[in-house]
Amino acid sequence: MRKLFFSESACKETKLHSSATHSSWLPLDRGKLSKFSGHAAAGSSIESLMKMPEPAVLPHFKPADYVDILAQIHEELESCPPDERSCLYLLQFQVFRGLGEAKLSRRSLQSAWEKASTIHEKLIFGAWLKYEKRGEEAISDLLGSCGKCSQEFRLLDFVSQVATGSHAMSYDDESDEFRGSAVVHFRIRDDMIACDRRKLAALSTPLYAMLNGGFRESYLEVIDMSRNGISPIGMRAISKFSLSGRLPYLSADVILEMLDFANKFCCKGLKDACERKLASFVSSRQDAIDFMECALELGCSILAASCLQVLLNELPDCLNDEQVVRIFSSANKAQRLTMVGNASFSLYCLLSEVSMNTNPTSDVTVSFLEKLVESASDSRQKQLALHQLACMRFRRKDYTEAERLFNAAFSAGHLYSVVGLARLASLRGNKHFALKLLDCVMSSRWPLGWMYQERALYLDGEYKLENLNKATELDPTLTYPYMFRAASLMKRQSVEAALMEINRILGFKLVLECLELRFCCYLALEDYRAALCDVQAILTLAPDYRMIGGRVAAKQLRILVLENVEQWTAADCWMQLYDRWSSVDDIGSLSVIYQMLESDTAKGVLYFRQSLLLLRLNCPEAAMRSLQLAREHAASDHEKLVYEGWILYDTGHCEEGLQKAEASIAIQRSFEAFFLKAYALADSSLDPSTSATVVSLLEDALRCPSDRLRKGQVTLSMSMALPLFKMAVLALNNLGSVYVDCGKLDLAAECYINALKIGHTRAHQGLARVHFLRNNRSGAYDEMTKLIEKARNNASAYEKRSEYCDRELTKADLQMVTKLDPLRVYPYRYRAAVLMDNHKEKEAIAELTKAIAFKADLNLLHLRAAFHEHIGDISSALRDCRAALSVDPNHQEMLELHHRVNSQEP
């Protein structure tokens, strides 16, 4: 099944830099690449590569022990009052953001929105979700077409939700004696407005004192109000309000007069009514700007919230408006209380995030971060705010202030801020002090990968490589060590070894900078076809990417490389795509599709295929972009409905995806629509009998011809039939899986064998499962060995093969899995379980801890919690349970273990 696994690092859009001339290390001859001949040219290119920047000081909340922080947050969520939950979920969001867990951070943000206890929190987190989902507005539209609304994209009608306070005075009692006449007239220039003295006095204490107290006006029948800023229309409306408690329909200007009057004379009920009425007038950014100034001046929280919602709804564009920026950056504490109540920290977290993404070194960003520091109320909030502001000051080269802020964040408990202090010491030429700072931190606790990476920056030679190797051992997800080692190998003319090094990380983590470095390696080897593959993969992920330190557009380099390779025909492209797909070369497949999209007329199916590959490469944002392009380029209405169905399915809306599939089938029975319906039905129904329906749908899919074949658009039958083959083998493979689940092993084997006949290499895995269920372990092992030999990316194949062999071979296969893809958690769990079976409890826990240090995984935390419980370490077990439930709050086994462990706590 298609699944979304969010990973920010995989899909990061690199910031564009200013354009310049061609790179000095890339010789050009009439627009063509020169051959790399001799050491001079190679040396020139390598020197450019060696100027890679140091890893950035990340402006994230990065606690030294994220498990402990997640456990604390979960414990607090269990007992805190409702009005504190959103702030805790915001902190949880920041922890997951620092870990690079985009999917988990998005879920925490969703929880903050759902658990919001105030209107202010609701609109802030709703706007934040909308900002995070920018580009996904089409999904909201599609949900609307299915009769479902995406709530966070809607403006809140919160005025009706805010309770109207009881502000009326009690002085309208008939027994209360008034000194003056029953009717009082207010003169406003040439107009006289008659008012009920008793009713008007009931609006507020000051009016009561004026009209029935010791003031002269208590005995007057005519009072001059010409200098109080109220017009005759406004005064008549106030008189009517005193009688009925309702405002008549009036212009905004008149209501503003009345609001000012209500503020002067402390008429709470009138002020509330005016605020609510004015809130309904706020419909544009300029309205919001104008009314916000009034709201902050007069302390009108309802009106301010209405204005705030309109402004936040226009993020990030509204931050280009100086008036909007001035409102947020100049608000004092009292004005912030009016504008957002107690949600000031949440507001400036959002504004800072948006501004940092737009221009991290701007004055606007700094001003918002300064407000964030002012709004921080506890230690953890201060750590985040101080560190983020320090990072921005550092980027602006304001080193004195950056040092003060990094020190403050570090003193507050944010250990990662030592990175900023070390960089500043190094910039001043004091690398020894930078090392001393890091050694002090590392000696006080179990060291982490980033600590060794940072330490390596201030060392040379073998000591530097030793620290980078240790960094990779502790945290294999860090990119810089691989790139530095690869660049060092290139400097020593070991380009093949450099390729092997950079391929280590690209085997499990798709990073644009690493693809760029490999592109350069291929250029050094004069392998222009492979270089073209990588630059086209880069452009698929980031169409505007710039290379060589931002000096050259990737598109320009592609043109230069393209002129040095043999051109492929359309048929060649289809065959190349088939070959790469069969060998499980996902990056190669992406490259071929990129090239095909330049000329092929059937772009819809190609963009769809691209989205499948991007999902498999853990690039969900790019995958969604491709899926939306598939929808835009669909050749027919029924094809468009299929792509809409996949968009909904991939964003977790299975039932709505099923509706789109059925609508497509109603127009025309097609392979793609039945295939989508089978997927969506399998995910949206828990009924075991659904398997039979899924089988039937997949069989229907296989009986349908390809739309392109039906329309007679085929001129090269083999090449143009490949889209059908690819979808067909996916259907065969999934049909085989369903047959296995139903115990129909012969039918399953037939499906897998047919899929293998038309090149679906992954069908070896399904066939191996059939062999295993037939008690043929050796056959299963051999089948997985065939997959390992054919697949370019084969970590999962090694992992699966480990299930079909003895313990020693299993250990060897799983060791290979960890080498190829250290993010796969099963090998760590298996090794830990074996150690536990051998009564090596400390070693078992250490094996899990090693992986948990760089991957927040439910299964790892669950197993470690169980191990802690087994050895009687209840507090550690409870901590892991709480952290695991932060990752998945609804995991049933984890909830049961947590309940059991919690009951044992003294």
Coordinates of N, CA, C and O in Angstrom, one line a residue, residues 294-432:
C294 N -7.0 50.2 16.4 CA -8.1 50.6 17.3 C -8.2 49.6 18.4 O -8.4 50.0 19.6
A295 N -8.3 48.3 18.1 CA -8.5 47.3 19.1 C -7.4 47.3 20.1 O -7.6 47.2 21.3
L296 N -6.1 47.5 19.7 CA -5.0 47.5 20.7 C -5.0 48.7 21.5 O -4.7 48.7 22.7
E297 N -5.5 49.9 21.0 CA -5.5 51.1 21.7 C -6.6 51.1 22.8 O -6.4 51.6 23.9
L298 N -7.7 50.5 22.4 CA -8.9 50.5 23.3 C -9.0 49.2 24.1 O -9.9 49.0 24.9
G299 N -8.1 48.2 23.9 CA -8.1 47.0 24.6 C -9.3 46.1 24.3 O -9.9 45.4 25.1
C300 N -9.6 46.0 23.0 CA -10.8 45.2 22.5 C -10.3 43.8 22.0 O -9.8 43.7 20.9
S301 N -10.4 42.9 22.8 CA -9.8 41.6 22.5 C -10.6 40.8 21.4 O -9.9 40.1 20.6
I302 N -11.9 40.9 21.4 CA -12.7 40.2 20.4 C -12.3 40.8 19.0 O -12.1 40.1 18.0
L303 N -12.3 42.1 18.9 CA -12.0 42.8 17.6 C -10.6 42.4 17.2 O -10.3 42.2 16.0
A304 N -9.7 42.5 18.2 CA -8.2 42.2 17.9 C -8.1 40.7 17.3 O -7.3 40.5 16.4
A305 N -8.8 39.8 17.9 CA -8.7 38.4 17.5 C -9.3 38.3 16.1 O -8.7 37.5 15.3
S306 N -10.4 39.0 15.8 CA -10.9 38.9 14.4 C -9.9 39.4 13.4 O -9.7 38.9 12.3
C307 N -9.2 40.5 13.8 CA -8.2 41.1 12.9 C -7.0 40.1 12.7 O -6.5 39.9 11.6
L308 N -6.6 39.5 13.9 CA -5.5 38.6 13.9 C -5.8 37.4 12.9 O -4.9 37.0 12.2
Q309 N -7.0 36.9 13.0 CA -7.3 35.8 12.1 C -7.1 36.1 10.7 O -6.6 35.3 9.9
V310 N -7.6 37.2 10.2 CA -7.5 37.6 8.8 C -6.0 37.8 8.4 O -5.6 37.3 7.4
L311 N -5.2 38.3 9.3 CA -3.8 38.5 9.0 C -3.0 37.2 9.0 O -2.3 36.9 8.0
L312 N -3.3 36.3 9.9 CA -2.6 35.0 9.9 C -3.1 34.1 8.8 O -2.3 33.3 8.3
N313 N -4.3 34.3 8.3 CA -4.8 33.6 7.2 C -4.0 33.9 5.9 O -4.0 33.1 5.0
E314 N -3.3 35.0 5.9 CA -2.6 35.4 4.7 C -1.1 35.2 4.8 O -0.3 35.7 4.0
L315 N -0.7 34.4 5.8 CA 0.7 34.0 5.9 C 1.1 33.2 4.7 O 0.3 32.3 4.2
P316 N 2.3 33.3 4.2 CA 3.4 34.2 4.6 C 3.3 35.6 3.9 O 4.1 36.5 4.3
D317 N 2.4 35.8 3.0 CA 2.4 37.0 2.2 C 2.2 38.3 3.0 O 2.8 39.4 2.7
C318 N 1.4 38.2 4.1 CA 1.2 39.5 4.8 C 2.4 40.0 5.5 O 2.4 41.2 5.9
L319 N 3.4 39.2 5.7 CA 4.7 39.7 6.3 C 5.5 40.5 5.4 O 6.5 41.1 5.8
N320 N 5.1 40.7 4.2 CA 5.7 41.6 3.2 C 5.1 43.0 3.4 O 5.6 44.0 2.8
D321 N 4.1 43.1 4.2 CA 3.4 44.4 4.5 C 4.0 45.0 5.7 O 3.9 44.5 6.8
E322 N 4.6 46.2 5.6 CA 5.3 46.9 6.7 C 4.3 47.2 7.8 O 4.6 47.2 9.0
Q323 N 3.0 47.5 7.5 CA 2.0 47.8 8.5 C 1.7 46.6 9.4 O 1.6 46.7 10.6
V324 N 1.7 45.4 8.7 CA 1.4 44.2 9.5 C 2.6 43.9 10.4 O 2.4 43.6 11.6
V325 N 3.8 44.0 9.8 CA 5.0 43.7 10.6 C 5.1 44.7 11.8 O 5.4 44.2 12.9
R326 N 4.7 45.9 11.6 CA 4.8 46.9 12.7 C 3.8 46.5 13.8 O 4.2 46.7 15.0
I327 N 2.7 46.1 13.5 CA 1.7 45.7 14.5 C 2.3 44.6 15.4 O 2.2 44.7 16.6
F328 N 2.9 43.5 14.8 CA 3.4 42.4 15.5 C 4.7 42.7 16.3 O 4.9 42.3 17.4
S329 N 5.5 43.5 15.6 CA 6.8 43.7 16.2 C 6.9 44.8 17.3 O 7.8 44.9 18.1
S330 N 5.8 45.7 17.3 CA 5.8 46.8 18.2 C 4.9 46.6 19.4 O 4.8 47.5 20.3
A331 N 4.1 45.5 19.4 CA 3.1 45.3 20.4 C 3.8 45.1 21.8 O 4.7 44.3 21.9
N332 N 3.4 45.9 22.8 CA 3.9 45.7 24.1 C 3.1 44.6 24.8 O 2.2 44.0 24.3
K333 N 3.5 44.3 26.1 CA 2.9 43.2 26.8 C 1.4 43.3 26.9 O 0.6 42.3 26.7
A334 N 0.9 44.5 27.3 CA -0.5 44.7 27.4 C -1.3 44.5 26.1 O -2.3 43.9 26.0
Q335 N -0.7 45.0 25.0 CA -1.3 44.9 23.7 C -1.3 43.4 23.2 O -2.2 43.0 22.6
R336 N -0.2 42.7 23.5 CA -0.2 41.3 23.2 C -1.3 40.5 23.9 O -1.9 39.6 23.4
L337 N -1.5 40.9 25.2 CA -2.6 40.3 26.0 C -3.9 40.6 25.3 O -4.8 39.7 25.2
T338 N -4.1 41.7 24.8 CA -5.4 42.1 24.1 C -5.5 41.3 22.8 O -6.5 40.7 22.5
M339 N -4.4 41.2 22.1 CA -4.4 40.5 20.7 C -4.5 39.0 20.8 O -5.3 38.4 20.0
V340 N -3.8 38.4 21.7 CA -3.8 36.9 21.7 C -4.0 36.3 23.1 O -3.8 35.1 23.3
G341 N -4.4 37.1 24.1 CA -4.5 36.5 25.4 C -3.2 36.0 25.9 O -2.2 36.6 25.9
N342 N -3.3 34.7 26.4 CA -2.1 34.1 27.0 C -1.3 33.2 25.9 O -0.5 32.4 26.3
A343 N -1.7 33.4 24.7 CA -1.1 32.6 23.6 C 0.0 33.4 22.9 O 0.3 33.1 21.7
S344 N 0.6 34.3 23.5 CA 1.7 35.2 22.9 C 2.9 34.3 22.4 O 3.4 34.5 21.3
F345 N 3.3 33.4 23.2 CA 4.4 32.5 22.8 C 4.1 31.7 21.6 O 4.9 31.6 20.7
S346 N 2.9 31.2 21.5 CA 2.5 30.4 20.4 C 2.5 31.3 19.1 O 2.9 30.9 18.0
L347 N 1.9 32.5 19.3 CA 1.9 33.4 18.1 C 3.3 33.7 17.6 O 3.5 33.6 16.3
Y348 N 4.2 34.1 18.4 CA 5.5 34.5 18.0 C 6.4 33.3 17.5 O 7.3 33.4 16.7
C349 N 6.0 32.1 18.0 CA 6.6 30.9 17.5 C 6.2 30.7 16.0 O 7.1 30.5 15.2
L350 N 5.0 30.9 15.7 CA 4.5 30.8 14.3 C 5.1 31.9 13.5 O 5.7 31.6 12.4
L351 N 5.0 33.2 13.9 CA 5.6 34.3 13.1 C 7.1 34.1 12.9 O 7.6 34.4 11.8
S352 N 7.8 33.7 13.9 CA 9.2 33.5 13.7 C 9.5 32.4 12.7 O 10.4 32.5 11.9
E353 N 8.8 31.3 12.8 CA 8.9 30.2 11.9 C 8.8 30.6 10.4 O 9.6 30.3 9.6
V354 N 7.7 31.4 10.2 CA 7.4 31.8 8.8 C 8.5 32.8 8.4 O 9.0 32.7 7.2
S355 N 8.9 33.7 9.2 CA 9.9 34.7 8.8 C 11.2 34.0 8.6 O 12.0 34.4 7.7
M356 N 11.6 33.1 9.4 CA 12.9 32.4 9.3 C 12.9 31.6 7.9 O 13.9 31.6 7.3
N357 N 11.8 31.0 7.6 CA 11.7 30.3 6.3 C 11.8 31.3 5.1 O 12.3 30.9 4.0
T358 N 11.3 32.5 5.3 CA 11.4 33.5 4.2 C 12.7 34.2 4.1 O 13.3 34.2 3.0
N359 N 13.2 34.7 5.2 CA 14.4 35.5 5.2 C 15.0 35.4 6.6 O 14.7 36.3 7.5
P360 N 15.9 34.4 6.9 CA 16.3 34.2 8.3 C 17.1 35.3 8.9 O 17.2 35.5 10.1
T361 N 17.7 36.2 8.0 CA 18.6 37.2 8.6 C 18.0 38.6 8.6 O 18.6 39.6 8.8
S362 N 16.7 38.7 8.3 CA 16.0 40.0 8.2 C 15.8 40.6 9.5 O 15.7 39.9 10.6
D363 N 15.6 41.9 9.5 CA 15.2 42.6 10.8 C 13.9 42.1 11.3 O 13.6 42.1 12.5
V364 N 13.0 41.7 10.4 CA 11.6 41.2 10.8 C 11.8 40.0 11.6 O 11.2 39.8 12.7
T365 N 12.6 39.0 11.1 CA 12.8 37.8 11.9 C 13.4 38.1 13.2 O 12.9 37.5 14.2
V366 N 14.4 38.9 13.3 CA 14.9 39.2 14.6 C 13.9 39.9 15.6 O 13.8 39.5 16.8
S367 N 13.1 40.8 15.1 CA 12.1 41.4 15.9 C 11.1 40.4 16.5 O 10.7 40.5 17.6
F368 N 10.7 39.5 15.6 CA 9.7 38.4 16.1 C 10.4 37.5 17.1 O 9.8 37.1 18.1
L369 N 11.6 37.2 16.9 CA 12.3 36.3 17.8 C 12.6 37.0 19.2 O 12.5 36.4 20.2
E370 N 12.8 38.3 19.1 CA 12.9 39.1 20.4 C 11.6 39.1 21.1 O 11.6 39.0 22.4
K371 N 10.5 39.2 20.4 CA 9.2 39.1 21.1 C 9.0 37.7 21.6 O 8.3 37.5 22.7
L372 N 9.5 36.7 20.9 CA 9.4 35.3 21.4 C 10.1 35.1 22.7 O 9.6 34.5 23.6
V373 N 11.3 35.7 22.8 CA 12.1 35.6 24.1 C 11.3 36.3 25.2 O 11.2 35.8 26.3
E374 N 10.7 37.5 24.9 CA 9.9 38.2 25.9 C 8.7 37.4 26.4 O 8.3 37.4 27.5
S375 N 8.1 36.6 25.4 CA 6.9 35.8 25.7 C 7.2 34.5 26.4 O 6.2 33.9 26.9
A376 N 8.4 34.0 26.4 CA 8.7 32.7 27.0 C 8.5 32.8 28.5 O 8.9 33.7 29.2
S377 N 7.8 31.8 29.0 CA 7.4 31.8 30.4 C 8.0 30.7 31.2 O 8.1 30.8 32.5
D378 N 8.6 29.6 30.6 CA 9.2 28.6 31.4 C 10.6 28.3 30.8 O 10.9 28.8 29.7
S379 N 11.3 27.4 31.4 CA 12.7 27.1 31.0 C 12.8 26.6 29.6 O 13.7 27.0 28.8
R380 N 11.9 25.7 29.3 CA 12.0 25.0 27.9 C 11.6 26.0 26.8 O 12.3 26.0 25.8
Q381 N 10.7 26.9 27.1 CA 10.4 27.9 26.1 C 11.5 28.9 26.0 O 11.9 29.3 24.8
K382 N 12.2 29.2 27.1 CA 13.3 30.1 27.0 C 14.5 29.5 26.3 O 15.2 30.2 25.5
Q383 N 14.7 28.2 26.4 CA 15.8 27.5 25.7 C 15.6 27.7 24.2 O 16.5 28.0 23.5
L384 N 14.4 27.4 23.8 CA 14.1 27.5 22.3 C 14.2 28.9 21.8 O 14.9 29.1 20.8
A385 N 13.6 29.8 22.5 CA 13.6 31.2 22.0 C 15.0 31.8 22.0 O 15.4 32.5 21.0
L386 N 15.7 31.6 23.1 CA 17.1 32.2 23.1 C 18.0 31.6 22.1 O 18.8 32.3 21.4
H387 N 17.9 30.2 21.9 CA 18.7 29.6 20.9 C 18.4 30.0 19.5 O 19.3 30.3 18.7
Q388 N 17.1 30.2 19.2 CA 16.7 30.6 17.8 C 17.2 32.0 17.5 O 17.7 32.3 16.5
L389 N 17.0 32.9 18.5 CA 17.5 34.3 18.3 C 19.0 34.3 18.2 O 19.5 35.1 17.3
A390 N 19.7 33.5 19.0 CA 21.2 33.4 18.9 C 21.6 33.0 17.5 O 22.5 33.5 16.9
C391 N 20.9 32.0 16.9 CA 21.2 31.5 15.6 C 21.1 32.5 14.5 O 21.9 32.7 13.6
M392 N 20.0 33.3 14.6 CA 19.8 34.4 13.7 C 20.8 35.5 13.8 O 21.3 36.1 12.9
R393 N 21.2 35.8 15.1 CA 22.2 36.8 15.3 C 23.6 36.3 14.8 O 24.4 37.1 14.2
F394 N 23.8 35.1 14.9 CA 25.1 34.4 14.4 C 25.1 34.6 12.9 O 26.1 34.9 12.3
R395 N 24.0 34.3 12.2 CA 23.9 34.4 10.8 C 24.1 35.8 10.3 O 24.6 36.0 9.2
R396 N 23.7 36.7 11.1 CA 23.8 38.2 10.7 C 25.2 38.7 11.1 O 25.5 39.9 10.9
K397 N 26.1 37.8 11.6 CA 27.4 38.2 12.0 C 27.4 39.2 13.2 O 28.4 39.9 13.4
D398 N 26.4 39.2 14.0 CA 26.3 40.0 15.2 C 26.9 39.1 16.3 O 26.1 38.6 17.2
Y399 N 28.2 38.9 16.3 CA 28.8 37.8 17.1 C 28.7 38.1 18.6 O 28.5 37.1 19.4
T400 N 28.8 39.3 19.1 CA 28.8 39.6 20.5 C 27.4 39.3 21.1 O 27.3 38.6 22.1
E401 N 26.4 39.7 20.4 CA 25.0 39.4 20.9 C 24.7 37.9 20.8 O 24.0 37.3 21.6
A402 N 25.2 37.3 19.7 CA 25.0 35.9 19.5 C 25.6 35.1 20.6 O 25.0 34.1 21.2
E403 N 26.8 35.5 21.1 CA 27.5 34.8 22.2 C 26.7 34.9 23.5 O 26.5 33.9 24.2
R404 N 26.2 36.1 23.7 CA 25.4 36.3 24.9 C 24.1 35.4 24.9 O 23.8 34.8 25.9
L405 N 23.5 35.3 23.8 CA 22.3 34.5 23.7 C 22.5 33.0 23.7 O 21.8 32.3 24.4
F406 N 23.6 32.6 23.0 CA 24.0 31.2 23.1 C 24.3 30.8 24.6 O 23.9 29.7 25.1
N407 N 25.0 31.7 25.3 CA 25.3 31.4 26.7 C 24.1 31.3 27.5 O 24.0 30.5 28.4
A408 N 23.1 32.2 27.3 CA 21.9 32.2 28.0 C 21.1 30.9 27.8 O 20.6 30.3 28.7
A409 N 21.0 30.5 26.5 CA 20.3 29.3 26.2 C 21.0 28.1 26.8 O 20.3 27.2 27.3
F410 N 22.3 28.1 26.7 CA 23.1 27.0 27.3 C 22.9 26.9 28.8 O 22.7 25.8 29.4
S411 N 22.9 28.1 29.4 CA 22.7 28.1 30.9 C 21.4 27.7 31.3 O 21.1 27.1 32.4
A412 N 20.4 27.9 30.4 CA 19.0 27.5 30.7 C 18.8 26.0 30.5 O 17.7 25.5 30.9
G413 N 19.8 25.3 29.9 CA 19.7 23.9 29.8 C 19.7 23.3 28.4 O 19.6 22.1 28.2
H414 N 19.9 24.2 27.4 CA 19.9 23.8 26.0 C 21.3 23.4 25.6 O 22.1 24.3 25.1
L415 N 21.7 22.2 25.7 CA 23.1 21.7 25.5 C 23.6 22.0 24.1 O 24.7 22.3 23.9
Y416 N 22.7 21.9 23.1 CA 23.1 22.0 21.7 C 23.6 23.4 21.5 O 24.4 23.6 20.5
S417 N 23.3 24.4 22.3 CA 23.7 25.8 22.0 C 25.2 25.9 22.2 O 25.8 26.9 21.8
V418 N 25.9 24.8 22.7 CA 27.3 24.9 22.8 C 28.0 24.9 21.4 O 29.1 25.4 21.2
V419 N 27.2 24.4 20.4 CA 27.7 24.4 19.0 C 27.9 25.9 18.6 O 29.0 26.2 18.0
G420 N 27.0 26.7 18.9 CA 27.2 28.2 18.6 C 28.3 28.8 19.3 O 29.1 29.6 18.7
L421 N 28.5 28.4 20.6 CA 29.6 29.0 21.3 C 31.0 28.5 20.8 O 31.9 29.3 20.7
A422 N 31.0 27.2 20.4 CA 32.2 26.7 19.8 C 32.6 27.4 18.5 O 33.7 27.7 18.2
R423 N 31.6 27.6 17.6 CA 31.8 28.3 16.3 C 32.3 29.7 16.5 O 33.2 30.1 15.8
L424 N 31.8 30.4 17.5 CA 32.2 31.7 17.8 C 33.7 31.8 18.3 O 34.5 32.6 17.9
A425 N 34.0 30.8 19.1 CA 35.4 30.7 19.6 C 36.3 30.4 18.4 O 37.4 31.0 18.3
S426 N 35.9 29.5 17.5 CA 36.7 29.2 16.3 C 36.9 30.4 15.4 O 38.0 30.7 14.9
L427 N 35.8 31.2 15.3 CA 35.9 32.4 14.4 C 36.9 33.4 15.0 O 37.5 34.2 14.2
R428 N 37.1 33.4 16.3 CA 38.1 34.3 16.9 C 39.5 33.7 17.0 O 40.4 34.2 17.6
G429 N 39.6 32.5 16.3 CA 40.9 31.9 16.2 C 41.3 31.0 17.4 O 42.4 30.6 17.5
N430 N 40.3 30.8 18.3 CA 40.6 30.0 19.5 C 39.9 28.6 19.4 O 39.0 28.3 20.1
K431 N 40.5 27.8 18.5 CA 40.0 26.4 18.3 C 40.2 25.6 19.6 O 39.4 24.7 19.9
H432 N 41.2 25.9 20.3 CA 41.5 25.1 21.6 C 40.3 25.3 22.5 O 39.9 24.4 23.2

